[in-house]
Protein backbone atom coordinates (compact mmCIF):
# COMPACT_ATOMS: atom_id res chain seq x y z
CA UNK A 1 25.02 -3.74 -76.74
CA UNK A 2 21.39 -5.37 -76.03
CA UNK A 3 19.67 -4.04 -72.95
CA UNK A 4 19.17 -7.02 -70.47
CA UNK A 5 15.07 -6.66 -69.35
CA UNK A 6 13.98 -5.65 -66.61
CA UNK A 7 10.62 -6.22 -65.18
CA UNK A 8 9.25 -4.45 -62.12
CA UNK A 9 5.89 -4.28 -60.35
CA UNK A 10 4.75 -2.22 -56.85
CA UNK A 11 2.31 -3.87 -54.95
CA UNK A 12 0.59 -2.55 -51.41
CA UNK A 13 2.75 -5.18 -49.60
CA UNK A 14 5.61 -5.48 -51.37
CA UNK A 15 7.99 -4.45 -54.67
CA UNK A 16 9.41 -7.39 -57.29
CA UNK A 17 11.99 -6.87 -59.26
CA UNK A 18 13.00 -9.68 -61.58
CA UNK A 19 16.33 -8.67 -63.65
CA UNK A 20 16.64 -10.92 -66.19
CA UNK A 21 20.44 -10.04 -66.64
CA UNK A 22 21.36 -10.74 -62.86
CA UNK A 23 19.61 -13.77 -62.78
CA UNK A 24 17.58 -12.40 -59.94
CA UNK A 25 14.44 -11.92 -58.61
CA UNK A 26 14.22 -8.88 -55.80
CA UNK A 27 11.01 -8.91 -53.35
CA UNK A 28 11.69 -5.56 -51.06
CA UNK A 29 9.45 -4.55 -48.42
CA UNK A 30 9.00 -1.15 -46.74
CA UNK A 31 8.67 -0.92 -43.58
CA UNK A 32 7.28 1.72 -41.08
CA UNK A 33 8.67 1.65 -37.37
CA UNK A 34 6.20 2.12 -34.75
CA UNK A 35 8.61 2.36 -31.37
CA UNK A 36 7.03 0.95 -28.48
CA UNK A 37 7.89 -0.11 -24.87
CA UNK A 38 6.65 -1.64 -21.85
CA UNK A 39 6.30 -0.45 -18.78
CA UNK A 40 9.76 -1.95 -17.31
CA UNK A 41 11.69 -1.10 -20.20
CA UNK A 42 13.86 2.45 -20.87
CA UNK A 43 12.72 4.75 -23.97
CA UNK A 44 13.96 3.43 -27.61
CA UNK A 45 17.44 5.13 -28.34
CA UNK A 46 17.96 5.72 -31.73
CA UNK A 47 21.11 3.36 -31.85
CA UNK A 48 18.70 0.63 -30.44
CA UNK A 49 16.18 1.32 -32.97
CA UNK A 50 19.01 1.27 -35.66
CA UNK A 51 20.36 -2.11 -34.19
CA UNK A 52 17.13 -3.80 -34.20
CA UNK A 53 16.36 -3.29 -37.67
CA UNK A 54 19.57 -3.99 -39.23
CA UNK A 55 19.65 -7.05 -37.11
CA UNK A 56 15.88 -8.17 -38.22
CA UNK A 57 17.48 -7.35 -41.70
CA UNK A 58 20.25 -9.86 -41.36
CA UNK A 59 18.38 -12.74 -39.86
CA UNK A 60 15.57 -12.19 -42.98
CA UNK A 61 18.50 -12.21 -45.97
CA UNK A 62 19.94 -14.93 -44.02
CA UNK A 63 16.76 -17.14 -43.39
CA UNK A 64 15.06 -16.38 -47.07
CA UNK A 65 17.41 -14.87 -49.45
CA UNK A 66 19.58 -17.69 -51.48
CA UNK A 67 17.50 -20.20 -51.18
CA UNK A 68 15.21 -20.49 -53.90
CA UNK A 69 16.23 -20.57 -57.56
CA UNK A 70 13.60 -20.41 -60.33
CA UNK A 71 13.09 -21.29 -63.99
CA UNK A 72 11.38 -19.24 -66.40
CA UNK A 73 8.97 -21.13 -69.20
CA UNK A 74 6.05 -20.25 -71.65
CA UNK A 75 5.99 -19.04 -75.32
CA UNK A 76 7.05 -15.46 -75.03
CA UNK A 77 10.26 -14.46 -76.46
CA UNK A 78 11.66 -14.10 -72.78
CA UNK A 79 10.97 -17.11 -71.44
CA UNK A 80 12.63 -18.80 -74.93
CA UNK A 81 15.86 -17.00 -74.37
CA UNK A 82 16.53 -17.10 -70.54
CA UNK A 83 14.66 -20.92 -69.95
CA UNK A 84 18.03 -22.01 -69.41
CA UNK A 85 19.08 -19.55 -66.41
CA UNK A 86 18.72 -20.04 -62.92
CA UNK A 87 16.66 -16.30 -60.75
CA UNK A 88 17.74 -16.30 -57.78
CA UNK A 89 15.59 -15.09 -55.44
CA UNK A 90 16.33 -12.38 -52.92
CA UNK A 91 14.08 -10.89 -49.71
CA UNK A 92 14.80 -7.52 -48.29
CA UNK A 93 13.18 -5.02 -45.71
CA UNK A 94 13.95 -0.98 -46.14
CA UNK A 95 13.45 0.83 -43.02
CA UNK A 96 11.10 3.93 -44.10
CA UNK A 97 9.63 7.00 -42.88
CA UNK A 98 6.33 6.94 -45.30
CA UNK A 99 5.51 6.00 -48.32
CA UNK A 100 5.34 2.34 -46.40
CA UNK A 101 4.59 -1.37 -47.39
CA UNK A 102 3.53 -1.97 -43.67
CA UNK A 103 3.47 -0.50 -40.48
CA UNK A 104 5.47 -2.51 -37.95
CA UNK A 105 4.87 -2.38 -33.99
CA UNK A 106 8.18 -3.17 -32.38
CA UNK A 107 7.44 -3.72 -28.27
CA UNK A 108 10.71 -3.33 -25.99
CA UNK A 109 10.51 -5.75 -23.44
CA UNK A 110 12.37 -7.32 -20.87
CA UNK A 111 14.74 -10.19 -21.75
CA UNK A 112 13.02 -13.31 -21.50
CA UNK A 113 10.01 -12.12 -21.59
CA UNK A 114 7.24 -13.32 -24.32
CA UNK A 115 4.69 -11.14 -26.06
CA UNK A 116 2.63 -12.62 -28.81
CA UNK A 117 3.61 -10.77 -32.62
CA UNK A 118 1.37 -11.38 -35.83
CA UNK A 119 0.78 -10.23 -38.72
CA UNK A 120 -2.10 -8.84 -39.96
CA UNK A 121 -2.34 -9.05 -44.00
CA UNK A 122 -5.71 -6.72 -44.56
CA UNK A 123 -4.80 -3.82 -42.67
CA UNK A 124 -0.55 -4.42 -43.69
CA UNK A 125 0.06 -4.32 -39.65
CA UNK A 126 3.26 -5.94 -38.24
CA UNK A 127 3.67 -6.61 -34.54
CA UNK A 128 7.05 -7.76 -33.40
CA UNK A 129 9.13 -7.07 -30.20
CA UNK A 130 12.56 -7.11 -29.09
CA UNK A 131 13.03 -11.38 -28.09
CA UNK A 132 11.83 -12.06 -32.17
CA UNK A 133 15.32 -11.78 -32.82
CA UNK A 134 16.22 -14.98 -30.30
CA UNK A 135 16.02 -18.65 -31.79
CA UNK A 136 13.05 -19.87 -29.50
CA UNK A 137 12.99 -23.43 -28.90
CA UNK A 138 9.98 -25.03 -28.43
CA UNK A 139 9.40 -28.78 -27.85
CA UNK A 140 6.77 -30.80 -29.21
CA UNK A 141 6.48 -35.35 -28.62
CA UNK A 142 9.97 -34.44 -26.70
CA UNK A 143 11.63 -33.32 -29.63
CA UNK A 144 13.07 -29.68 -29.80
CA UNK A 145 12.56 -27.42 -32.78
CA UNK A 146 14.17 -24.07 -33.38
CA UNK A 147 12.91 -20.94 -35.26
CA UNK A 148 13.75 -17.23 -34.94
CA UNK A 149 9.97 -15.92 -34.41
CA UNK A 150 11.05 -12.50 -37.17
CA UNK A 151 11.52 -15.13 -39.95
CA UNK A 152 8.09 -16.77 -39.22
CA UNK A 153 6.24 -13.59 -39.06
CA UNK A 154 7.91 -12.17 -42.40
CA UNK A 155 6.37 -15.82 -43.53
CA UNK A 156 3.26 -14.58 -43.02
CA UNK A 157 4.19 -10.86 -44.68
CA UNK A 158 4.91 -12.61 -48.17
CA UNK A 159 1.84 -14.50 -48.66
CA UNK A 160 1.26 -17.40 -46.04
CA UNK A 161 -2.13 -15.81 -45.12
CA UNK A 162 -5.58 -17.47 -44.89
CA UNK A 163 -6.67 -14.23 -46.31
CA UNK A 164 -5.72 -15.28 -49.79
CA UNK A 165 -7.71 -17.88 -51.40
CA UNK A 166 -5.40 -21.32 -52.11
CA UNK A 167 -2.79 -19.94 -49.88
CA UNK A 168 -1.33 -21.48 -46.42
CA UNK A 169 -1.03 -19.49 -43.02
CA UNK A 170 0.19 -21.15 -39.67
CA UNK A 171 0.85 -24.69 -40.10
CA UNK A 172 0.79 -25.67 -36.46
CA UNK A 173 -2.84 -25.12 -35.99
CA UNK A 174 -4.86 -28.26 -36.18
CA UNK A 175 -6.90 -27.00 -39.56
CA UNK A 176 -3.66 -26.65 -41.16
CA UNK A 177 -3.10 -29.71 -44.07
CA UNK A 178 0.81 -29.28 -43.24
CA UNK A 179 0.04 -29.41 -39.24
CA UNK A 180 2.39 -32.77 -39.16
CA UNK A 181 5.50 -31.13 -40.68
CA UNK A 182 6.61 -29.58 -37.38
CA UNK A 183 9.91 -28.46 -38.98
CA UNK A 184 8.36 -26.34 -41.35
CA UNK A 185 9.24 -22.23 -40.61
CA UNK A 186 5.84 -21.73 -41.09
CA UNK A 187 5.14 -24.44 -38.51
CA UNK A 188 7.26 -24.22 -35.29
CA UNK A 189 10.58 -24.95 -37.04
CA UNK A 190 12.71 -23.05 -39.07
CA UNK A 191 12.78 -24.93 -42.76
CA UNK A 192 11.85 -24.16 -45.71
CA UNK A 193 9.54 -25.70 -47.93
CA UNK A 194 8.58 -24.53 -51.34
CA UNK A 195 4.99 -23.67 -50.38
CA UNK A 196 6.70 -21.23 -48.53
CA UNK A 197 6.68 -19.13 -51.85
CA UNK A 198 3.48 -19.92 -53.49
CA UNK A 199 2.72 -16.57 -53.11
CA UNK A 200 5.45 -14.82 -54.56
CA UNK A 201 5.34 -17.24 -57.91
CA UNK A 202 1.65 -16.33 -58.14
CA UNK A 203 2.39 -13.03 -58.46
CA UNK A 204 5.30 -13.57 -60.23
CA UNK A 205 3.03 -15.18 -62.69
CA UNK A 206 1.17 -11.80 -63.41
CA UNK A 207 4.29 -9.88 -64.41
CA UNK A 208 5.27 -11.04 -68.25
CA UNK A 209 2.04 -12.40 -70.51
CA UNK A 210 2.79 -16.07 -71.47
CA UNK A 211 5.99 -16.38 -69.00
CA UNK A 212 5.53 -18.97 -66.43
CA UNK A 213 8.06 -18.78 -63.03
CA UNK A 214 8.27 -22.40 -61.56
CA UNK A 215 10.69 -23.28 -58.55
CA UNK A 216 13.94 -24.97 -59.59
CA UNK A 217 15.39 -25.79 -56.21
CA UNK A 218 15.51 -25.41 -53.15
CA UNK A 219 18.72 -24.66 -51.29
C-alpha cells in the first residue's frame, strides 16, 4: 500500500494541512478566550462560554468551509499525479488554553447592544462580543445586506489585512478597490469572493517546491 502525502506547516496565525489523499486542505486556528463583560451584564458561566464558542465554530464551518475547491499544478511529481483532484478546503477554530494562534476578547453585552470588534493581525488580537453571532443588517442606497459580524472578522484573521503587502482588508472603506461590491463578506455582505483566499493560496504556495495551488471554484 502507497502512503497518500501529507503536507503540513505551523504558522503564528494559523496551521495548514493539505492531505493529498482526502482531497483536503485544513486551515485550523487556535484560539485563546479572554472572558469579558460589561457593566450590565452577569459573570461568564462556563456553559455560556462553552455555547459561544461552539456556536462561533458553527457559523465559521458554515460560512467558509465547503466552499472553495482547488487544483494543484507545477512540475513536481505531486502536482503530476493529483492535477486531476479537486482539495477541498476546510476552516476551523480550536478553543485553547495556551500554546495559542490568537488571543480573542469576547465582551458580554446586553442584547441589542453594539460594540465595535476587530482584528488586529501584528499583535494576533481578536475582539469579538456576544451580538457577532446575530446576522446584522445594514442598509446601504435602500438596499439591505446581511452578514454575521464573526465571519467578517475571521475574514480579517486569514489574511484580508492591509498589513500584508498585495493583500485586501475592509472593502467598505472608500480606499478599498472592491468598495462597490457591497455584497462582498469582506464588505458589508456576507459573499464570498475568491480574493477572499488570496492569502491562504499564497501560503499555500510555499508548502511543496514547484507545486502551484490555484482556485477551482467557488461554491
Amino acid at each position: 500500500m502507497t502512503n497518500t502525502p501529507i503536507y503540513a506547516v505551523k504558522t503564528e496565525r494559523m496551521d495548514i494541512t493539505v492531505d493529498l489523499g482526502s482531497s483536503v486542505v485544513f486551515i485550523q486556528q487556535k484560539w485563546k478566550y479572554n472572558w469579558k463583560t460589561s457593566p450590565k451584564v452577569t459573570a461568564w458561566s462556563y456553559v455560556e462560554k462553552k455555547e459561544f464558542h461552539n456556536k462561533a465554530d458553527k457559523l465559521l464551518w458554515s460560512g467558509w468551509s465547503n466552499r472553495y475547491t482547488l487544483k494543484v499544478s507545477g512540475s513536481s511529481n505531486i502536482a503530476k499525479k493529483y492535477n486531476r483532484k479537486e482539495l477541498q478546503v476546510n476552516f476551523d477554530i480550536k478553543w485553547v488554553l495556551n500554546s495559542e494562534h490568537w488571543t480573542v476578547q469576547v465582551k458580554k453585552i446586553e442584547t441589542g447592544k453594539f460594540n465595535t470588534s476587530s482584528v488586529n493581525w501584528t499583535s494576533r488580537l481578536i475582539n469579538l462580543d456576544t451580538e457577532d453571532l446575530k446576522v446584522v443588517t445594514r442598509t446601504k442606497n435602500k438596499k439591505a445586506y446581511k452578514q454575521y459580524p464573526i465571519s467578517h472578522e475571521f475574514g480579517h484573521a486569514i489574511g484580508n489585512t492591509s498589513h500584508i503587502k498585495g493583500m485586501h482588508s475592509d472593502e467598505y472603506k472608500t480606499t478599498s478597490s472592491f468598495n462597490i461590491d457591497l455584497q462582498s463578506r469582506m464588505n458589508i455582505g456576507d459573499t464570498l469572493r475568491r480574493r477572499h483566499i488570496d492569502y491562504i493560496i499564497t501560503e499555500l504556495n510555499k508548502m511543496i517546491p514547484n507545486t502551484v495551488f490555484s482556485i477551482h471554484q467557488l461554491l
